[in-house]
């Protein structure tokens, strides 16, 4: 079968490899579609500490069950379409025991511990069947659209923690795919006004389709000043840092309203994870700094409902669909920032 193999950081290509074997207690799926994520781009470029090369990544997967393992006892049958998010909870730590799966201290991921979905077929291990985040894709929902359930799940978790809601002015810094999902979600949750900021004009242009109330390019104007001006000097109720530039956090603290919430959504490069945030501002302005990562099965289910109902318009969000054999071309487009969301499909 064909699969994308990362040979070493920066070197990846579509190659013929052996079909995966169906795990005894797991599933074998034909990959129908697999989304390309910002974290994938980083792994393609510079590798990942949890990924041992050569390896196949791809964690936003829609697939059809083609085989079930001999000892598989789960509900899914050949022919069923599944949305397979990568997180596999340990189900043993205190957090899992308490049902706060998004805090699992020992979770693993498909496309890290096990090979991922930039391939024609993918083995779904027993661990993922038992403790993972797999859902049926309902009839009538395009499996290509279902690939966004995974990134959307993390956004659902973040905005739930940040309690984004009615009357809020929300600033989203970073208008890539994640920033764009946050924009739509903030609207759905009732935000009064959503302001987006990015230093990349191409991205600002792309997000216009989703009608933000205000766009700011901070290279042209001071971001903090602009937000303060737009909010009558009070600042934003919620600031979502949907990028990985640590300076953003310094600005987020400066532009948040008293009592405001700052959602730290993107991880920072290791050597830049200690920005010079004025903690006195956090203290005196009574700010809430909220870090979130991954999601619980509950968020994954909510995300699926948002896609199935069309409340999040996946078709509009996904900007490019490529056949898997054109992986390098699709990845290049995304790396150059010329695509919002690239999804790869393989022939049936
Ligand atoms: Zn992703
Ligand atoms: Zn756990």
mmCIF file of N, CA and C in Angstrom, residues 51-114:
data_model
loop_
_atom_site.group_PDB
_atom_site.id
_atom_site.type_symbol
_atom_site.label_atom_id
_atom_site.label_comp_id
_atom_site.label_asym_id
_atom_site.label_seq_id
_atom_site.Cartn_x
_atom_site.Cartn_y
_atom_site.Cartn_z
ATOM 1 N N UNK A 51 8.215 10.617 18.222
ATOM 2 C CA UNK A 51 8.117 9.898 16.949
ATOM 3 C C UNK A 51 9.501 9.393 16.547
ATOM 4 N N UNK A 52 9.598 8.052 16.418
ATOM 5 C CA UNK A 52 10.884 7.453 16.033
ATOM 6 C C UNK A 52 10.873 7.224 14.529
ATOM 7 N N UNK A 53 11.757 7.905 13.814
ATOM 8 C CA UNK A 53 11.781 7.816 12.349
ATOM 9 C C UNK A 53 12.546 6.556 11.907
ATOM 10 N N UNK A 54 12.238 5.999 10.724
ATOM 11 C CA UNK A 54 11.180 6.419 9.794
ATOM 12 C C UNK A 54 9.790 6.087 10.323
ATOM 13 N N UNK A 55 8.803 6.919 9.953
ATOM 14 C CA UNK A 55 7.479 6.744 10.555
ATOM 15 C C UNK A 55 6.412 7.415 9.693
ATOM 16 N N UNK A 56 5.167 6.950 9.891
ATOM 17 C CA UNK A 56 4.011 7.544 9.216
ATOM 18 C C UNK A 56 3.158 8.271 10.243
ATOM 19 N N UNK A 57 2.951 9.577 10.041
ATOM 20 C CA UNK A 57 2.090 10.330 10.960
ATOM 21 C C UNK A 57 0.698 10.520 10.334
ATOM 22 N N UNK A 58 -0.063 11.458 10.861
ATOM 23 C CA UNK A 58 -1.438 11.701 10.371
ATOM 24 C C UNK A 58 -2.442 11.275 11.426
ATOM 25 N N UNK A 59 -3.059 12.254 12.129
ATOM 26 C CA UNK A 59 -3.885 11.895 13.289
ATOM 27 C C UNK A 59 -5.313 12.430 13.206
ATOM 28 N N UNK A 60 -5.705 12.982 12.076
ATOM 29 C CA UNK A 60 -7.095 13.467 11.930
ATOM 30 C C UNK A 60 -7.750 12.562 10.900
ATOM 31 N N UNK A 61 -8.151 11.382 11.354
ATOM 32 C CA UNK A 61 -8.428 10.277 10.437
ATOM 33 C C UNK A 61 -9.914 9.928 10.352
ATOM 34 N N UNK A 62 -10.370 9.755 9.125
ATOM 35 C CA UNK A 62 -11.662 9.109 8.876
ATOM 36 C C UNK A 62 -11.372 7.825 8.114
ATOM 37 N N UNK A 63 -11.973 6.736 8.544
ATOM 38 C CA UNK A 63 -11.679 5.474 7.868
ATOM 39 C C UNK A 63 -12.860 4.526 7.885
ATOM 40 N N UNK A 64 -12.804 3.549 6.995
ATOM 41 C CA UNK A 64 -13.841 2.524 6.941
ATOM 42 C C UNK A 64 -13.267 1.218 7.476
ATOM 43 N N UNK A 65 -14.001 0.592 8.361
ATOM 44 C CA UNK A 65 -13.543 -0.687 8.910
ATOM 45 C C UNK A 65 -13.534 -1.725 7.783
ATOM 46 N N UNK A 66 -12.378 -2.380 7.583
ATOM 47 C CA UNK A 66 -12.331 -3.447 6.578
ATOM 48 C C UNK A 66 -12.150 -4.818 7.228
ATOM 49 N N UNK A 67 -11.664 -4.828 8.464
ATOM 50 C CA UNK A 67 -11.447 -6.108 9.139
ATOM 51 C C UNK A 67 -11.482 -5.869 10.646
ATOM 52 N N UNK A 68 -12.036 -6.830 11.373
ATOM 53 C CA UNK A 68 -11.973 -6.749 12.832
ATOM 54 C C UNK A 68 -11.117 -7.910 13.324
ATOM 55 N N UNK A 69 -10.369 -7.660 14.399
ATOM 56 C CA UNK A 69 -9.461 -8.679 14.921
ATOM 57 C C UNK A 69 -10.213 -9.905 15.444
ATOM 58 N N UNK A 70 -9.501 -11.037 15.503
ATOM 59 C CA UNK A 70 -10.117 -12.307 15.935
ATOM 60 C C UNK A 70 -10.749 -12.188 17.308
ATOM 61 N N UNK A 71 -10.094 -11.422 18.186
ATOM 62 C CA UNK A 71 -10.625 -11.318 19.556
ATOM 63 C C UNK A 71 -11.327 -9.981 19.797
ATOM 64 N N UNK A 72 -11.643 -9.279 18.732
ATOM 65 C CA UNK A 72 -12.305 -7.978 18.872
ATOM 66 C C UNK A 72 -13.759 -8.183 19.291
ATOM 67 N N UNK A 73 -14.186 -7.455 20.311
ATOM 68 C CA UNK A 73 -15.554 -7.643 20.805
ATOM 69 C C UNK A 73 -16.366 -6.354 20.771
ATOM 70 N N UNK A 74 -15.810 -5.322 20.147
ATOM 71 C CA UNK A 74 -16.468 -4.010 20.147
ATOM 72 C C UNK A 74 -17.648 -3.938 19.182
ATOM 73 N N UNK A 75 -18.240 -2.760 19.094
ATOM 74 C CA UNK A 75 -19.471 -2.610 18.326
ATOM 75 C C UNK A 75 -19.283 -2.398 16.818
ATOM 76 N N UNK A 76 -18.085 -2.054 16.388
ATOM 77 C CA UNK A 76 -17.939 -1.638 14.993
ATOM 78 C C UNK A 76 -17.735 -2.820 14.052
ATOM 79 N N UNK A 77 -18.334 -2.704 12.888
ATOM 80 C CA UNK A 77 -18.309 -3.810 11.932
ATOM 81 C C UNK A 77 -17.708 -3.357 10.604
ATOM 82 N N UNK A 78 -17.209 -4.303 9.814
ATOM 83 C CA UNK A 78 -16.699 -3.929 8.496
ATOM 84 C C UNK A 78 -17.748 -3.134 7.721
ATOM 85 N N UNK A 79 -17.280 -2.093 7.059
ATOM 86 C CA UNK A 79 -18.184 -1.247 6.282
ATOM 87 C C UNK A 79 -18.567 0.032 7.014
ATOM 88 N N UNK A 80 -18.358 0.060 8.335
ATOM 89 C CA UNK A 80 -18.726 1.257 9.089
ATOM 90 C C UNK A 80 -17.650 2.325 8.949
ATOM 91 N N UNK A 81 -18.086 3.561 8.881
ATOM 92 C CA UNK A 81 -17.139 4.677 8.822
ATOM 93 C C UNK A 81 -16.915 5.250 10.211
ATOM 94 N N UNK A 82 -15.650 5.460 10.538
ATOM 95 C CA UNK A 82 -15.292 5.951 11.864
ATOM 96 C C UNK A 82 -14.425 7.199 11.774
ATOM 97 N N UNK A 83 -14.634 8.092 12.716
ATOM 98 C CA UNK A 83 -13.719 9.225 12.897
ATOM 99 C C UNK A 83 -12.787 8.840 14.034
ATOM 100 N N UNK A 84 -11.516 8.793 13.736
ATOM 101 C CA UNK A 84 -10.553 8.285 14.712
ATOM 102 C C UNK A 84 -9.635 9.414 15.146
ATOM 103 N N UNK A 85 -9.879 9.914 16.353
ATOM 104 C CA UNK A 85 -8.980 10.914 16.935
ATOM 105 C C UNK A 85 -7.866 10.157 17.653
ATOM 106 N N UNK A 86 -6.716 10.792 17.808
ATOM 107 C CA UNK A 86 -5.531 10.026 18.203
ATOM 108 C C UNK A 86 -5.392 9.709 19.685
ATOM 109 N N UNK A 87 -6.074 10.454 20.553
ATOM 110 C CA UNK A 87 -5.743 10.340 21.974
ATOM 111 C C UNK A 87 -6.213 8.990 22.546
ATOM 112 N N UNK A 88 -5.299 8.321 23.215
ATOM 113 C CA UNK A 88 -5.608 7.061 23.905
ATOM 114 C C UNK A 88 -5.306 7.283 25.384
ATOM 115 N N UNK A 89 -6.348 7.380 26.195
ATOM 116 C CA UNK A 89 -6.187 7.656 27.626
ATOM 117 C C UNK A 89 -5.664 6.412 28.338
ATOM 118 N N UNK A 90 -4.949 6.641 29.451
ATOM 119 C CA UNK A 90 -4.389 5.483 30.158
ATOM 120 C C UNK A 90 -5.464 4.753 30.936
ATOM 121 N N UNK A 91 -6.508 5.486 31.305
ATOM 122 C CA UNK A 91 -7.635 4.930 32.059
ATOM 123 C C UNK A 91 -7.245 4.449 33.455
ATOM 124 N N UNK A 92 -6.052 4.803 33.920
ATOM 125 C CA UNK A 92 -5.596 4.334 35.231
ATOM 126 C C UNK A 92 -5.195 5.469 36.156
ATOM 127 N N UNK A 93 -4.748 6.583 35.592
ATOM 128 C CA UNK A 93 -4.265 7.679 36.442
ATOM 129 C C UNK A 93 -5.445 8.277 37.226
ATOM 130 N N UNK A 94 -5.126 9.097 38.211
ATOM 131 C CA UNK A 94 -6.175 9.707 39.031
ATOM 132 C C UNK A 94 -7.159 10.508 38.197
ATOM 133 N N UNK A 95 -6.626 11.181 37.178
ATOM 134 C CA UNK A 95 -7.495 12.032 36.355
ATOM 135 C C UNK A 95 -8.491 11.199 35.562
ATOM 136 N N UNK A 96 -7.995 10.116 34.960
ATOM 137 C CA UNK A 96 -8.901 9.230 34.222
ATOM 138 C C UNK A 96 -9.930 8.628 35.180
ATOM 139 N N UNK A 97 -9.466 8.224 36.359
ATOM 140 C CA UNK A 97 -10.383 7.643 37.338
ATOM 141 C C UNK A 97 -11.468 8.648 37.740
ATOM 142 N N UNK A 98 -11.073 9.926 37.776
ATOM 143 C CA UNK A 98 -12.032 10.976 38.137
ATOM 144 C C UNK A 98 -12.882 11.433 36.950
ATOM 145 N N UNK A 99 -12.580 10.908 35.781
ATOM 146 C CA UNK A 99 -13.365 11.270 34.603
ATOM 147 C C UNK A 99 -12.930 12.557 33.926
ATOM 148 N N UNK A 100 -11.804 13.145 34.389
ATOM 149 C CA UNK A 100 -11.284 14.335 33.680
ATOM 150 C C UNK A 100 -10.188 13.865 32.734
ATOM 151 N N UNK A 101 -10.651 13.231 31.660
ATOM 152 C CA UNK A 101 -9.724 12.576 30.740
ATOM 153 C C UNK A 101 -8.770 13.562 30.068
ATOM 154 N N UNK A 102 -9.215 14.813 29.915
ATOM 155 C CA UNK A 102 -8.343 15.787 29.243
ATOM 156 C C UNK A 102 -7.080 16.082 30.049
ATOM 157 N N UNK A 103 -7.057 15.637 31.309
ATOM 158 C CA UNK A 103 -5.861 15.835 32.128
ATOM 159 C C UNK A 103 -5.052 14.552 32.287
ATOM 160 N N UNK A 104 -5.434 13.497 31.596
ATOM 161 C CA UNK A 104 -4.728 12.211 31.718
ATOM 162 C C UNK A 104 -3.223 12.428 31.735
ATOM 163 N N UNK A 105 -2.565 11.839 32.723
ATOM 164 C CA UNK A 105 -1.132 12.109 32.855
ATOM 165 C C UNK A 105 -0.287 11.099 32.094
ATOM 166 N N UNK A 106 -0.919 10.151 31.453
ATOM 167 C CA UNK A 106 -0.115 9.132 30.760
ATOM 168 C C UNK A 106 -0.761 8.703 29.448
ATOM 169 N N UNK A 107 -1.340 9.676 28.735
ATOM 170 C CA UNK A 107 -2.006 9.300 27.493
ATOM 171 C C UNK A 107 -0.985 9.056 26.378
ATOM 172 N N UNK A 108 -1.412 8.232 25.429
ATOM 173 C CA UNK A 108 -0.590 8.005 24.238
ATOM 174 C C UNK A 108 -1.391 8.449 23.025
ATOM 175 N N UNK A 109 -0.738 8.500 21.880
ATOM 176 C CA UNK A 109 -1.442 8.950 20.681
ATOM 177 C C UNK A 109 -1.152 8.061 19.476
ATOM 178 N N UNK A 110 -2.220 7.811 18.725
ATOM 179 C CA UNK A 110 -2.027 7.239 17.400
ATOM 180 C C UNK A 110 -1.199 8.242 16.610
ATOM 181 N N UNK A 111 -0.441 7.741 15.661
ATOM 182 C CA UNK A 111 0.439 8.587 14.848
ATOM 183 C C UNK A 111 1.668 9.052 15.631
ATOM 184 N N UNK A 112 1.814 8.517 16.865
ATOM 185 C CA UNK A 112 3.060 8.700 17.617
ATOM 186 C C UNK A 112 3.529 7.328 18.109
ATOM 187 N N UNK A 113 2.701 6.740 18.971
ATOM 188 C CA UNK A 113 3.035 5.407 19.478
ATOM 189 C C UNK A 113 2.767 4.347 18.406
ATOM 190 N N UNK A 114 1.718 4.543 17.639
ATOM 191 C CA UNK A 114 1.347 3.641 16.546
ATOM 192 C C UNK A 114 1.296 4.448 15.250
#
